[in-house]
Amino acid sequence: MNIAHVPLALALSALAACRSDTQAPDAAGAVAPAVAARPPPTAAPADTDTAAAAASGPDVVSGAAGESGGPAPAILRGRVAYPGEHYPAMRVCAIAAADPGSGYCLETAQDVPAFELVVPAGEWWLAAWPLEEAAAEPGLLTHASACIARAEAGCDDHALLAIAVGAGEIREGLAVNDWYYDPRAFPPPMPPRGEPAPE
């Protein structure tokens, strides 16, 4: 039998059967595209691992296409290091460096320093506000963060560090740990308006 004589719906059904990662055809015979499952977040590293990761800089991992068929979102993963006896619940935000009024935020529970933010491709600043202290200055990811993670002296460059991510990239080992800046010399960003997470 010549394959040119096989109805399109039957051909699509056969194609779908050959690809285990593709959904079955619908009533019209169209096959839905495969959807890449988002990998589960990795377990939060120990504090010493965070310090080592921050000291060496964030890791970059390539990702897959987005679920909506457009560009895949990027993922920012890390930990907030808080200079206190207990770790309060936090509002952790990725703030668009090009539009500081917009960003993506999540709230962490008390004693849970790990975070994962899903953002579109772009450049992002990271900040964390303690939820129990509404007027408190945020912790930041700055040019001093790697120095602070290594517990060195002279960590003086408190300018915000923009993290650039492309579509589908995953940045890991991000340390929001700079609570030691002078807000007059290095004004922190305002909390952004919340944006819906990209798909």
Short mmCIF file of C-alpha atoms in Angstrom, two decimals:
data_model
loop_
_atom_site.label_atom_id
_atom_site.label_comp_id
_atom_site.label_asym_id
_atom_site.label_seq_id
_atom_site.Cartn_x
_atom_site.Cartn_y
_atom_site.Cartn_z
CA MET A 1 0.00 0.00 0.00
CA ASN A 2 1.33 3.41 -0.98
CA ILE A 3 1.62 5.80 1.99
CA ALA A 4 0.27 8.63 -0.19
CA HIS A 5 -3.14 6.91 -0.12
CA VAL A 6 -3.36 6.70 3.67
CA PRO A 7 -5.74 9.33 5.09
CA LEU A 8 -4.04 12.13 6.99
CA ALA A 9 -5.73 11.23 10.27
CA LEU A 10 -4.44 7.66 10.04
CA ALA A 11 -0.92 8.88 9.23
CA LEU A 12 -1.00 11.24 12.19
CA SER A 13 -2.25 8.42 14.43
CA ALA A 14 0.61 6.22 13.29
CA LEU A 15 3.09 9.03 13.90
CA ALA A 16 1.69 9.61 17.38
CA ALA A 17 2.02 5.91 18.18
CA CYS A 18 5.70 6.03 17.20
CA ARG A 19 6.48 8.97 19.49
CA SER A 20 6.00 8.10 23.14
CA ASP A 21 6.31 11.74 24.20
CA THR A 22 3.45 12.97 21.98
CA GLN A 23 -0.21 13.07 22.96
CA ALA A 24 -2.86 11.11 21.02
CA PRO A 25 -4.64 12.79 18.08
CA ASP A 26 -7.86 14.63 18.79
CA ALA A 27 -11.16 14.09 16.93
CA ALA A 28 -10.03 16.27 14.02
CA GLY A 29 -6.87 14.21 13.63
CA ALA A 30 -4.48 16.91 14.86
CA VAL A 31 -1.74 15.84 17.22
CA ALA A 32 -0.99 18.03 20.21
CA PRO A 33 2.68 18.89 20.60
CA ALA A 34 4.67 17.19 23.31
CA VAL A 35 4.93 19.16 26.50
CA ALA A 36 8.26 19.02 28.27
CA ALA A 37 7.74 18.29 31.94
CA ARG A 38 9.40 20.82 34.22
CA PRO A 39 12.01 19.05 36.30
CA PRO A 40 11.35 19.02 40.04
CA PRO A 41 13.41 21.52 42.03
CA THR A 42 16.55 20.07 43.46
CA ALA A 43 16.93 19.72 47.18
CA ALA A 44 18.19 22.86 48.84
CA PRO A 45 21.95 22.68 49.38
CA ALA A 46 23.47 23.01 52.81
CA ASP A 47 24.57 26.47 53.90
CA THR A 48 28.21 25.60 53.20
CA ASP A 49 27.24 24.62 49.66
CA THR A 50 25.49 27.97 49.22
CA ALA A 51 28.57 29.84 50.38
CA ALA A 52 30.76 27.85 48.00
CA ALA A 53 28.34 28.39 45.11
CA ALA A 54 28.10 32.11 45.81
CA ALA A 55 31.85 32.39 46.07
CA SER A 56 32.32 30.81 42.66
CA GLY A 57 29.34 32.51 41.02
CA PRO A 58 26.00 31.18 39.81
CA ASP A 59 25.77 28.12 37.60
CA VAL A 60 24.04 28.19 34.20
CA VAL A 61 22.10 25.19 32.94
CA SER A 62 20.36 25.08 29.55
CA GLY A 63 16.63 24.38 29.54
CA ALA A 64 13.84 23.22 27.21
CA ALA A 65 11.10 24.95 25.22
CA GLY A 66 8.21 26.60 27.04
CA GLU A 67 4.90 24.81 27.63
CA SER A 68 2.97 27.44 25.63
CA GLY A 69 5.13 26.84 22.56
CA GLY A 70 6.83 30.24 22.90
CA PRO A 71 10.20 30.91 24.42
CA ALA A 72 10.84 28.87 27.53
CA PRO A 73 10.91 30.80 30.78
CA ALA A 74 14.14 31.06 32.72
CA ILE A 75 14.56 29.86 36.28
CA LEU A 76 16.50 31.61 39.05
CA ARG A 77 17.39 29.34 42.00
CA GLY A 78 19.23 30.17 45.16
CA ARG A 79 19.06 30.89 48.86
CA VAL A 80 18.57 33.90 51.06
CA ALA A 81 21.18 34.19 53.82
CA TYR A 82 19.74 36.15 56.74
CA PRO A 83 22.01 37.60 59.45
CA GLY A 84 19.86 36.70 62.44
CA GLU A 85 19.26 33.97 64.98
CA HIS A 86 16.23 32.68 63.11
CA TYR A 87 15.27 32.79 59.46
CA PRO A 88 12.00 34.71 58.96
CA ALA A 89 9.50 34.15 56.16
CA MET A 90 10.57 36.25 53.16
CA ARG A 91 9.16 37.82 50.03
CA VAL A 92 11.82 37.06 47.41
CA CYS A 93 11.58 38.98 44.14
CA ALA A 94 13.27 39.02 40.75
CA ILE A 95 13.04 42.64 39.64
CA ALA A 96 13.39 43.58 35.97
CA ALA A 97 16.57 45.65 35.64
CA ALA A 98 15.04 47.42 32.61
CA ASP A 99 11.74 48.16 34.43
CA PRO A 100 12.24 48.13 38.22
CA GLY A 101 8.49 48.48 38.80
CA SER A 102 7.85 44.98 37.46
CA GLY A 103 9.00 41.64 38.73
CA TYR A 104 8.14 38.17 39.92
CA CYS A 105 7.90 37.34 43.62
CA LEU A 106 7.27 34.43 45.92
CA GLU A 107 7.00 34.03 49.66
CA THR A 108 9.15 31.55 51.55
CA ALA A 109 8.16 30.03 54.86
CA GLN A 110 10.05 30.62 58.08
CA ASP A 111 13.31 28.62 58.16
CA VAL A 112 13.11 27.90 54.39
CA PRO A 113 15.88 29.93 52.71
CA ALA A 114 15.72 28.27 49.26
CA PHE A 115 13.84 29.92 46.40
CA GLU A 116 13.03 29.28 42.75
CA LEU A 117 11.65 32.07 40.59
CA VAL A 118 10.31 31.52 37.06
CA VAL A 119 10.94 34.58 34.88
CA PRO A 120 11.08 35.50 31.18
CA ALA A 121 14.46 35.97 29.53
CA GLY A 122 16.09 39.24 30.54
CA GLU A 123 18.22 40.86 33.24
CA TRP A 124 17.05 40.54 36.84
CA TRP A 125 17.97 41.93 40.24
CA LEU A 126 17.22 39.79 43.28
CA ALA A 127 15.94 41.13 46.60
CA ALA A 128 14.32 39.62 49.70
CA TRP A 129 12.15 41.40 52.27
CA PRO A 130 11.42 39.85 55.70
CA LEU A 131 7.64 39.51 55.95
CA GLU A 132 7.60 40.19 59.69
CA GLU A 133 9.28 43.59 59.25
CA ALA A 134 7.32 45.51 56.63
CA ALA A 135 9.61 48.56 56.78
CA ALA A 136 12.89 46.61 56.75
CA GLU A 137 15.43 47.12 53.99
CA PRO A 138 15.76 44.07 51.71
CA GLY A 139 18.64 41.68 51.40
CA LEU A 140 20.17 41.95 47.93
CA LEU A 141 22.26 40.10 45.40
CA THR A 142 25.06 42.61 44.80
CA HIS A 143 28.60 42.72 43.49
CA ALA A 144 29.65 42.17 47.14
CA SER A 145 27.63 38.93 47.51
CA ALA A 146 30.43 36.54 46.49
CA CYS A 147 32.85 38.35 48.82
CA ILE A 148 30.31 38.18 51.68
CA ALA A 149 29.77 34.45 51.05
CA ARG A 150 33.52 33.90 51.43
CA ALA A 151 33.45 35.90 54.72
CA GLU A 152 36.16 38.24 53.46
CA ALA A 153 36.86 41.78 54.58
CA GLY A 154 36.46 44.74 52.22
CA CYS A 155 33.20 43.70 50.55
CA ASP A 156 32.40 47.27 49.56
CA ASP A 157 30.71 47.14 46.13
CA HIS A 158 27.04 46.96 47.10
CA ALA A 159 25.71 47.86 43.63
CA LEU A 160 22.96 45.51 42.47
CA LEU A 161 24.19 42.61 40.35
CA ALA A 162 21.97 42.00 37.30
CA ILE A 163 21.58 38.32 36.42
CA ALA A 164 21.13 37.85 32.66
CA VAL A 165 19.19 34.75 31.58
CA GLY A 166 18.09 33.57 28.17
CA ALA A 167 14.97 31.58 27.34
CA GLY A 168 15.13 28.18 28.98
CA GLU A 169 18.22 28.92 31.07
CA ILE A 170 18.43 27.92 34.70
CA ARG A 171 20.71 29.93 37.00
CA GLU A 172 21.57 28.18 40.25
CA GLY A 173 23.62 29.05 43.30
CA LEU A 174 22.32 32.63 43.58
CA ALA A 175 22.96 34.07 47.05
CA VAL A 176 20.79 36.94 48.28
CA ASN A 177 23.03 37.81 51.21
CA ASP A 178 23.92 41.51 51.19
CA TRP A 179 22.23 43.13 54.20
CA TYR A 180 25.26 45.33 54.92
CA TYR A 181 24.84 48.22 52.47
CA ASP A 182 24.12 51.85 53.28
CA PRO A 183 20.69 52.53 51.71
CA ARG A 184 21.66 56.18 51.15
CA ALA A 185 24.70 55.19 49.07
CA PHE A 186 23.11 52.11 47.44
CA PRO A 187 19.34 52.65 47.42
CA PRO A 188 17.58 49.28 47.25
CA PRO A 189 14.75 48.73 44.78
CA MET A 190 11.15 49.06 45.85
CA PRO A 191 9.08 45.87 45.96
CA PRO A 192 7.77 45.34 42.41
CA ARG A 193 4.19 44.89 41.40
CA GLY A 194 3.55 41.18 41.02
CA GLU A 195 3.42 39.69 37.53
CA PRO A 196 1.87 36.33 36.62
CA ALA A 197 4.54 33.67 36.21
CA PRO A 198 5.47 33.00 32.57
CA GLU A 199 4.60 29.60 31.12
#
